[in-house]
Amino acid sequence: MKKSFFVTGLFISISFSLFAQARTYRIESSRPEQHIQHFGASDAWSMQYTGLWPEAQQNQIADWLFSTDNDAQGQPKGIGLSVWRFNLGAGSAEQGDSAQIQPATRTECFLQPDGTYNWNKQLGQRRFLKLAQQRGVRHFLAFMNSVPVYDTKNGLATNTGRDGTINLKDDRYDDVARFTANVMKGIEAHDDIHFDYLCPVNEPDGSWNWQGTKQEGSPATNREVARLVQSISKEFRKQHITTSIMVNESSDLRCLLGIHNTDWRRGNEIRTFFGKDSTNTYLGNTYGVENVVLAHSYWTNTPIPYMRKIREELRDSLKHYGVRYWQTELCIMGNDEEIGGGGHYDPSMLTALYVARVIHHDLVFGNAESWSWWRSMGGDYKDGLIRVLSADNWKTGKAIDSKLMWTLGNYSRFIRPGARRYDITVTNAQQEIVKDGDTEPYGVMASAYQNADRSWVVVAINDSEALRPFTLSLPGKTGKWTMYRTSDVNGENLKPVGQCTGTTQLEPKSVTTFVMK
């Protein structure tokens, strides 16, 4: 990515001195990379409860997640998420214990057994759709873990007792297509929320819920995914619905590139859905389907060299097939041993910096256009941006923010939809290019963006325990960089820590965003 030192035209240099070694981080304005569409999180399974809490609590949570306002001191009120993922329910909640799914992860369904629709369902989640919209969120994505229980082969929203094929009756594909179309239209009519995107399958290539009673979910072969997408496409065209249909919410980046923990009927998903020689599964010319592949970056974030390698392989494959990439879900798993795995909530910078490293790699090496965390709110597990304390199964509770949430905000609050990422070249005091100088996994990691309003944004992660001198310059322009820092220091949650025209320092174990308007 770093090919030359000299660049014609406008360039931005970021000088960096480490002890006696000066480094310059130069933004290559003639080498643009991907556009950034949005940053987000999901409402699963939290907002069905918290969306019914007292209004003051709802507003505080919504401000944290969605607000782009500042208080009188210039402190951001929230992290400004710009896409919100809505879990479109399958009806396990109405089944009660017979759903064979644990209560906390059951969902309601708009569709009723007699074929009518009840628009008093999923009210808590719909409340947060409105709260997000009121705070400026303009992009909404609906995702399905299962089709409605009335259409499944086993009558459940989980795959209990079945094989690895889709849990959908062979004669109900068109019924599910009508269901999705009716919900897209119904929520827009009742709530004035337009869904930009629908993803009708979620982790169809994973084995996490092919058996068992934990949560809603279904496997699917590539041909089954393509058939369902084609049915929805036909219905959307018929009903003049402009919602884009997205694939594939893959469970693992390795499933995009090859076969991983499965068989020939799954995997190789970029080639299968977007390679023109895939006659039975090609979706590239299907009405409403964007040339974007969605995936989750679980299980591929350690060891660090592998994290980079697979994202570079992904980037190359995407380029070959002319496809773009969104990372739509991540939380901490058991193999993330560096921070103790997923068990027990961590409000500190330990988890926040680990995740910041993943975000950096997804954006810089995977060229992700969109990046989303999994749950916006969770319990005693490293899966929520916000921690909920509740003694009555979330009927009431207390919400606590985290450094993880605010660190995501170092990206989401300042890199707005329509921004573009630019390469960075790093040179030392002798004007020699420092290979991979923009990515020190346990030191400084820096990435640069220009928003549609022409403002520049630099996100600098300092994962070291040392103070790192950092000098910014913008040749040919005059102005100041405003700095926002998140660290373990009390109160440093996107805290404005002043302005600089040249020299500043990166605090140990911190993430700092620099903005020049």
Short mmCIF file of N, CA, C and O in Angstrom, two decimals, residues 325-411:
data_model
loop_
_atom_site.label_atom_id
_atom_site.label_comp_id
_atom_site.label_asym_id
_atom_site.label_seq_id
_atom_site.Cartn_x
_atom_site.Cartn_y
_atom_site.Cartn_z
N TYR A 325 -17.45 -4.72 0.68
CA TYR A 325 -17.52 -5.52 1.91
C TYR A 325 -17.99 -4.68 3.08
O TYR A 325 -17.53 -3.56 3.28
N TRP A 326 -18.93 -5.24 3.85
CA TRP A 326 -19.35 -4.65 5.12
C TRP A 326 -19.11 -5.64 6.24
O TRP A 326 -19.52 -6.81 6.14
N GLN A 327 -18.49 -5.17 7.31
CA GLN A 327 -18.34 -5.98 8.52
C GLN A 327 -19.51 -5.61 9.42
O GLN A 327 -19.59 -4.51 9.94
N THR A 328 -20.46 -6.54 9.60
CA THR A 328 -21.73 -6.18 10.23
C THR A 328 -21.92 -6.73 11.63
O THR A 328 -22.97 -6.47 12.23
N GLU A 329 -20.94 -7.44 12.18
CA GLU A 329 -21.15 -7.95 13.53
C GLU A 329 -19.86 -8.46 14.13
O GLU A 329 -19.11 -9.20 13.51
N LEU A 330 -19.62 -8.05 15.38
CA LEU A 330 -18.47 -8.54 16.13
C LEU A 330 -18.72 -8.36 17.62
O LEU A 330 -19.29 -7.34 18.04
N CYS A 331 -18.34 -9.35 18.40
CA CYS A 331 -18.15 -9.19 19.84
C CYS A 331 -16.99 -10.09 20.22
O CYS A 331 -16.33 -10.67 19.34
N ILE A 332 -16.70 -10.20 21.49
CA ILE A 332 -15.54 -10.95 21.92
C ILE A 332 -15.90 -12.42 22.11
O ILE A 332 -16.91 -12.75 22.74
N MET A 333 -15.05 -13.30 21.57
CA MET A 333 -15.27 -14.73 21.62
C MET A 333 -14.19 -15.42 22.45
O MET A 333 -13.23 -14.81 22.90
N GLY A 334 -14.35 -16.73 22.60
CA GLY A 334 -13.44 -17.49 23.43
C GLY A 334 -12.00 -17.49 22.95
O GLY A 334 -11.07 -17.62 23.76
N ASN A 335 -11.80 -17.34 21.62
CA ASN A 335 -10.42 -17.36 21.13
C ASN A 335 -9.72 -16.01 21.28
O ASN A 335 -8.53 -15.90 20.98
N ASP A 336 -10.44 -14.99 21.75
CA ASP A 336 -9.82 -13.69 21.99
C ASP A 336 -9.14 -13.71 23.36
O ASP A 336 -9.48 -12.96 24.28
N GLU A 337 -8.16 -14.60 23.48
CA GLU A 337 -7.57 -14.90 24.77
C GLU A 337 -6.76 -13.75 25.35
O GLU A 337 -6.56 -13.67 26.57
N GLU A 338 -6.29 -12.86 24.49
CA GLU A 338 -5.48 -11.74 24.96
C GLU A 338 -6.23 -10.89 25.99
O GLU A 338 -5.60 -10.30 26.89
N ILE A 339 -7.55 -10.84 25.90
CA ILE A 339 -8.34 -10.05 26.85
C ILE A 339 -9.26 -10.95 27.68
O ILE A 339 -10.27 -10.50 28.22
N GLY A 340 -8.91 -12.24 27.75
CA GLY A 340 -9.64 -13.13 28.63
C GLY A 340 -10.90 -13.75 28.06
O GLY A 340 -11.71 -14.29 28.81
N GLY A 341 -11.07 -13.68 26.73
CA GLY A 341 -12.26 -14.27 26.13
C GLY A 341 -13.50 -13.44 26.38
O GLY A 341 -13.45 -12.34 26.94
N GLY A 342 -14.64 -14.00 26.00
CA GLY A 342 -15.88 -13.24 26.05
C GLY A 342 -16.52 -13.12 27.40
O GLY A 342 -17.36 -12.24 27.62
N GLY A 343 -16.19 -14.00 28.32
CA GLY A 343 -16.86 -14.00 29.61
C GLY A 343 -16.59 -12.76 30.44
O GLY A 343 -15.46 -12.27 30.48
N HIS A 344 -17.61 -12.26 31.09
CA HIS A 344 -17.57 -11.13 32.01
C HIS A 344 -17.33 -9.80 31.28
O HIS A 344 -16.40 -9.64 30.51
N TYR A 345 -18.18 -8.88 31.60
CA TYR A 345 -18.15 -7.56 30.99
C TYR A 345 -16.90 -6.79 31.41
O TYR A 345 -16.45 -6.89 32.56
N ASP A 346 -16.33 -6.04 30.49
CA ASP A 346 -15.13 -5.25 30.78
C ASP A 346 -15.38 -3.81 30.36
O ASP A 346 -15.46 -3.52 29.17
N PRO A 347 -15.49 -2.89 31.32
CA PRO A 347 -15.76 -1.48 30.97
C PRO A 347 -14.50 -0.69 30.63
O PRO A 347 -14.60 0.49 30.32
N SER A 348 -13.33 -1.32 30.66
CA SER A 348 -12.06 -0.60 30.58
C SER A 348 -11.52 -0.52 29.15
O SER A 348 -12.10 -1.06 28.20
N MET A 349 -10.35 0.11 29.03
CA MET A 349 -9.67 0.23 27.74
C MET A 349 -9.05 -1.07 27.28
O MET A 349 -8.63 -1.18 26.13
N LEU A 350 -8.96 -2.09 28.13
CA LEU A 350 -8.39 -3.36 27.71
C LEU A 350 -9.15 -3.92 26.52
O LEU A 350 -8.58 -4.20 25.46
N THR A 351 -10.45 -4.08 26.68
CA THR A 351 -11.28 -4.55 25.56
C THR A 351 -11.40 -3.49 24.48
O THR A 351 -11.36 -3.80 23.28
N ALA A 352 -11.51 -2.22 24.87
CA ALA A 352 -11.68 -1.15 23.89
C ALA A 352 -10.51 -1.08 22.91
O ALA A 352 -10.71 -0.93 21.70
N LEU A 353 -9.30 -1.17 23.41
CA LEU A 353 -8.13 -1.11 22.54
C LEU A 353 -8.01 -2.35 21.66
O LEU A 353 -7.59 -2.27 20.50
N TYR A 354 -8.37 -3.49 22.21
CA TYR A 354 -8.37 -4.72 21.42
C TYR A 354 -9.32 -4.59 20.23
O TYR A 354 -8.98 -4.94 19.10
N VAL A 355 -10.52 -4.07 20.49
CA VAL A 355 -11.50 -3.89 19.42
C VAL A 355 -11.06 -2.80 18.45
O VAL A 355 -11.25 -2.92 17.24
N ALA A 356 -10.45 -1.73 18.96
CA ALA A 356 -9.95 -0.68 18.07
C ALA A 356 -8.93 -1.23 17.08
O ALA A 356 -8.92 -0.85 15.90
N ARG A 357 -8.11 -2.16 17.54
CA ARG A 357 -7.14 -2.80 16.64
C ARG A 357 -7.86 -3.56 15.53
O ARG A 357 -7.46 -3.53 14.36
N VAL A 358 -8.96 -4.24 15.89
CA VAL A 358 -9.73 -4.97 14.88
C VAL A 358 -10.38 -4.01 13.90
O VAL A 358 -10.35 -4.23 12.68
N ILE A 359 -10.96 -2.93 14.40
CA ILE A 359 -11.57 -1.93 13.52
C ILE A 359 -10.52 -1.42 12.53
O ILE A 359 -10.78 -1.31 11.32
N HIS A 360 -9.34 -1.08 13.04
CA HIS A 360 -8.27 -0.58 12.18
C HIS A 360 -7.96 -1.58 11.07
O HIS A 360 -7.86 -1.21 9.89
N HIS A 361 -7.82 -2.85 11.42
CA HIS A 361 -7.49 -3.86 10.42
C HIS A 361 -8.64 -4.07 9.43
O HIS A 361 -8.39 -4.26 8.23
N ASP A 362 -9.88 -4.06 9.91
CA ASP A 362 -11.01 -4.23 9.00
C ASP A 362 -11.09 -3.09 7.99
O ASP A 362 -11.39 -3.30 6.82
N LEU A 363 -10.81 -1.87 8.44
CA LEU A 363 -10.90 -0.71 7.56
C LEU A 363 -9.69 -0.58 6.65
O LEU A 363 -9.82 -0.31 5.45
N VAL A 364 -8.50 -0.78 7.21
CA VAL A 364 -7.26 -0.51 6.46
C VAL A 364 -6.86 -1.67 5.57
O VAL A 364 -6.36 -1.46 4.46
N PHE A 365 -7.06 -2.90 6.02
CA PHE A 365 -6.62 -4.05 5.23
C PHE A 365 -7.78 -4.79 4.57
O PHE A 365 -7.62 -5.37 3.50
N GLY A 366 -8.96 -4.77 5.19
CA GLY A 366 -10.12 -5.41 4.57
C GLY A 366 -10.94 -4.48 3.72
O GLY A 366 -11.85 -4.91 3.01
N ASN A 367 -10.63 -3.17 3.79
CA ASN A 367 -11.39 -2.15 3.04
C ASN A 367 -12.89 -2.22 3.32
O ASN A 367 -13.72 -2.02 2.43
N ALA A 368 -13.24 -2.47 4.57
CA ALA A 368 -14.65 -2.49 4.95
C ALA A 368 -15.26 -1.11 4.75
O ALA A 368 -14.68 -0.10 5.14
N GLU A 369 -16.44 -1.07 4.14
CA GLU A 369 -17.16 0.19 3.94
C GLU A 369 -18.09 0.50 5.11
O GLU A 369 -18.52 1.65 5.26
N SER A 370 -18.44 -0.51 5.87
CA SER A 370 -19.32 -0.33 7.02
C SER A 370 -18.80 -1.23 8.13
O SER A 370 -18.26 -2.31 7.86
N TRP A 371 -18.94 -0.76 9.37
CA TRP A 371 -18.44 -1.55 10.50
C TRP A 371 -19.44 -1.46 11.66
O TRP A 371 -19.80 -0.37 12.10
N SER A 372 -19.89 -2.62 12.13
CA SER A 372 -20.88 -2.66 13.21
C SER A 372 -20.46 -3.61 14.31
O SER A 372 -19.94 -4.71 14.05
N TRP A 373 -20.72 -3.19 15.54
CA TRP A 373 -20.62 -4.06 16.70
C TRP A 373 -21.89 -4.89 16.78
O TRP A 373 -22.89 -4.58 16.13
N TRP A 374 -21.88 -5.96 17.59
CA TRP A 374 -23.03 -6.83 17.71
C TRP A 374 -24.13 -6.14 18.53
O TRP A 374 -24.86 -5.33 18.02
N ARG A 375 -24.20 -6.40 19.81
CA ARG A 375 -25.31 -5.88 20.61
C ARG A 375 -24.99 -4.49 21.15
O ARG A 375 -23.91 -4.24 21.66
N SER A 376 -25.97 -3.62 21.06
CA SER A 376 -25.78 -2.29 21.65
C SER A 376 -25.80 -2.37 23.17
O SER A 376 -25.12 -1.60 23.85
N MET A 377 -26.58 -3.32 23.72
CA MET A 377 -26.68 -3.47 25.17
C MET A 377 -26.61 -4.96 25.52
O MET A 377 -27.16 -5.80 24.82
N GLY A 378 -25.91 -5.27 26.60
CA GLY A 378 -25.76 -6.65 27.01
C GLY A 378 -25.62 -6.78 28.50
O GLY A 378 -25.65 -5.79 29.25
N GLY A 379 -25.43 -8.00 28.95
CA GLY A 379 -25.28 -8.29 30.36
C GLY A 379 -23.82 -8.49 30.73
O GLY A 379 -22.94 -7.79 30.23
N ASP A 380 -23.56 -9.48 31.58
CA ASP A 380 -22.21 -9.73 32.07
C ASP A 380 -21.44 -10.58 31.06
O ASP A 380 -21.06 -11.72 31.32
N TYR A 381 -21.20 -9.99 29.91
CA TYR A 381 -20.47 -10.63 28.82
C TYR A 381 -19.93 -9.52 27.93
O TYR A 381 -20.48 -8.42 27.91
N LYS A 382 -18.86 -9.80 27.22
CA LYS A 382 -18.26 -8.77 26.37
C LYS A 382 -18.96 -8.72 25.00
O LYS A 382 -18.33 -8.87 23.96
N ASP A 383 -20.27 -8.51 25.04
CA ASP A 383 -21.01 -8.43 23.79
C ASP A 383 -21.83 -7.16 23.66
O ASP A 383 -22.47 -6.94 22.62
N GLY A 384 -21.85 -6.31 24.67
CA GLY A 384 -22.63 -5.08 24.62
C GLY A 384 -21.77 -3.84 24.71
O GLY A 384 -20.77 -3.82 25.43
N LEU A 385 -22.16 -2.80 23.96
CA LEU A 385 -21.51 -1.50 24.14
C LEU A 385 -21.87 -0.91 25.49
O LEU A 385 -21.09 -0.19 26.11
N ILE A 386 -23.10 -1.21 25.93
CA ILE A 386 -23.63 -0.71 27.19
C ILE A 386 -23.96 -1.91 28.07
O ILE A 386 -24.53 -2.90 27.59
N ARG A 387 -23.62 -1.82 29.34
CA ARG A 387 -23.88 -2.88 30.31
C ARG A 387 -25.21 -2.62 31.00
O ARG A 387 -25.47 -1.49 31.43
N VAL A 388 -26.04 -3.65 31.11
CA VAL A 388 -27.32 -3.54 31.81
C VAL A 388 -27.24 -4.32 33.12
O VAL A 388 -26.86 -5.49 33.12
N LEU A 389 -27.58 -3.66 34.21
CA LEU A 389 -27.73 -4.31 35.51
C LEU A 389 -29.23 -4.44 35.78
O LEU A 389 -29.95 -3.44 35.80
N SER A 390 -29.70 -5.66 35.95
CA SER A 390 -31.13 -5.88 36.15
C SER A 390 -31.35 -7.10 37.02
O SER A 390 -30.67 -8.13 36.84
N ALA A 391 -32.30 -6.99 37.92
CA ALA A 391 -32.64 -8.11 38.79
C ALA A 391 -33.96 -8.74 38.42
O ALA A 391 -34.42 -9.67 39.10
N ASP A 392 -34.60 -8.28 37.36
CA ASP A 392 -35.92 -8.80 37.00
C ASP A 392 -36.03 -9.06 35.49
O ASP A 392 -37.02 -8.72 34.85
N ASN A 393 -34.98 -9.68 34.94
CA ASN A 393 -34.99 -10.06 33.52
C ASN A 393 -35.23 -8.87 32.59
O ASN A 393 -36.00 -8.96 31.62
N TRP A 394 -34.60 -7.74 32.91
CA TRP A 394 -34.57 -6.56 32.06
C TRP A 394 -35.88 -5.78 32.04
O TRP A 394 -36.02 -4.84 31.26
N LYS A 395 -36.84 -6.15 32.88
CA LYS A 395 -38.06 -5.34 32.94
C LYS A 395 -37.74 -3.95 33.46
O LYS A 395 -38.35 -2.96 33.04
N THR A 396 -36.81 -3.87 34.39
CA THR A 396 -36.24 -2.61 34.85
C THR A 396 -34.74 -2.82 34.93
O THR A 396 -34.25 -3.95 34.92
N GLY A 397 -33.99 -1.74 35.01
CA GLY A 397 -32.56 -1.92 35.10
C GLY A 397 -31.80 -0.60 35.06
O GLY A 397 -32.40 0.48 35.00
N LYS A 398 -30.51 -0.72 35.09
CA LYS A 398 -29.61 0.43 35.02
C LYS A 398 -28.63 0.22 33.88
O LYS A 398 -28.08 -0.87 33.72
N ALA A 399 -28.43 1.26 33.09
CA ALA A 399 -27.51 1.20 31.95
C ALA A 399 -26.20 1.90 32.30
O ALA A 399 -26.20 3.00 32.86
N ILE A 400 -25.08 1.26 31.97
CA ILE A 400 -23.75 1.78 32.27
C ILE A 400 -22.95 1.83 30.98
O ILE A 400 -22.87 0.84 30.24
N ASP A 401 -22.34 2.97 30.69
CA ASP A 401 -21.55 3.10 29.47
C ASP A 401 -20.20 2.42 29.65
O ASP A 401 -19.86 1.94 30.73
N SER A 402 -19.41 2.38 28.58
CA SER A 402 -18.12 1.68 28.62
C SER A 402 -17.11 2.39 27.75
O SER A 402 -17.45 3.17 26.86
N LYS A 403 -15.85 2.11 28.01
CA LYS A 403 -14.78 2.63 27.15
C LYS A 403 -14.87 2.03 25.74
O LYS A 403 -14.47 2.67 24.77
N LEU A 404 -15.39 0.81 25.65
CA LEU A 404 -15.59 0.21 24.33
C LEU A 404 -16.54 1.07 23.51
O LEU A 404 -16.28 1.36 22.34
N MET A 405 -17.66 1.47 24.11
CA MET A 405 -18.62 2.29 23.39
C MET A 405 -17.98 3.60 22.93
O MET A 405 -18.10 3.99 21.76
N TRP A 406 -17.30 4.28 23.82
CA TRP A 406 -16.72 5.58 23.48
C TRP A 406 -15.59 5.43 22.47
O TRP A 406 -15.40 6.30 21.61
N THR A 407 -14.84 4.33 22.53
CA THR A 407 -13.77 4.11 21.55
C THR A 407 -14.33 3.87 20.16
O THR A 407 -13.78 4.38 19.17
N LEU A 408 -15.42 3.11 20.05
CA LEU A 408 -16.09 3.01 18.75
C LEU A 408 -16.46 4.41 18.27
O LEU A 408 -16.38 4.72 17.07
N GLY A 409 -16.85 5.28 19.21
CA GLY A 409 -17.20 6.65 18.86
C GLY A 409 -16.05 7.46 18.30
O GLY A 409 -16.28 8.44 17.58
N ASN A 410 -14.80 7.10 18.62
CA ASN A 410 -13.67 7.78 18.00
C ASN A 410 -13.70 7.64 16.49
O ASN A 410 -13.14 8.46 15.75
N TYR A 411 -14.35 6.60 16.00
CA TYR A 411 -14.57 6.43 14.57
C TYR A 411 -15.96 6.95 14.17
O TYR A 411 -16.08 7.84 13.33
#
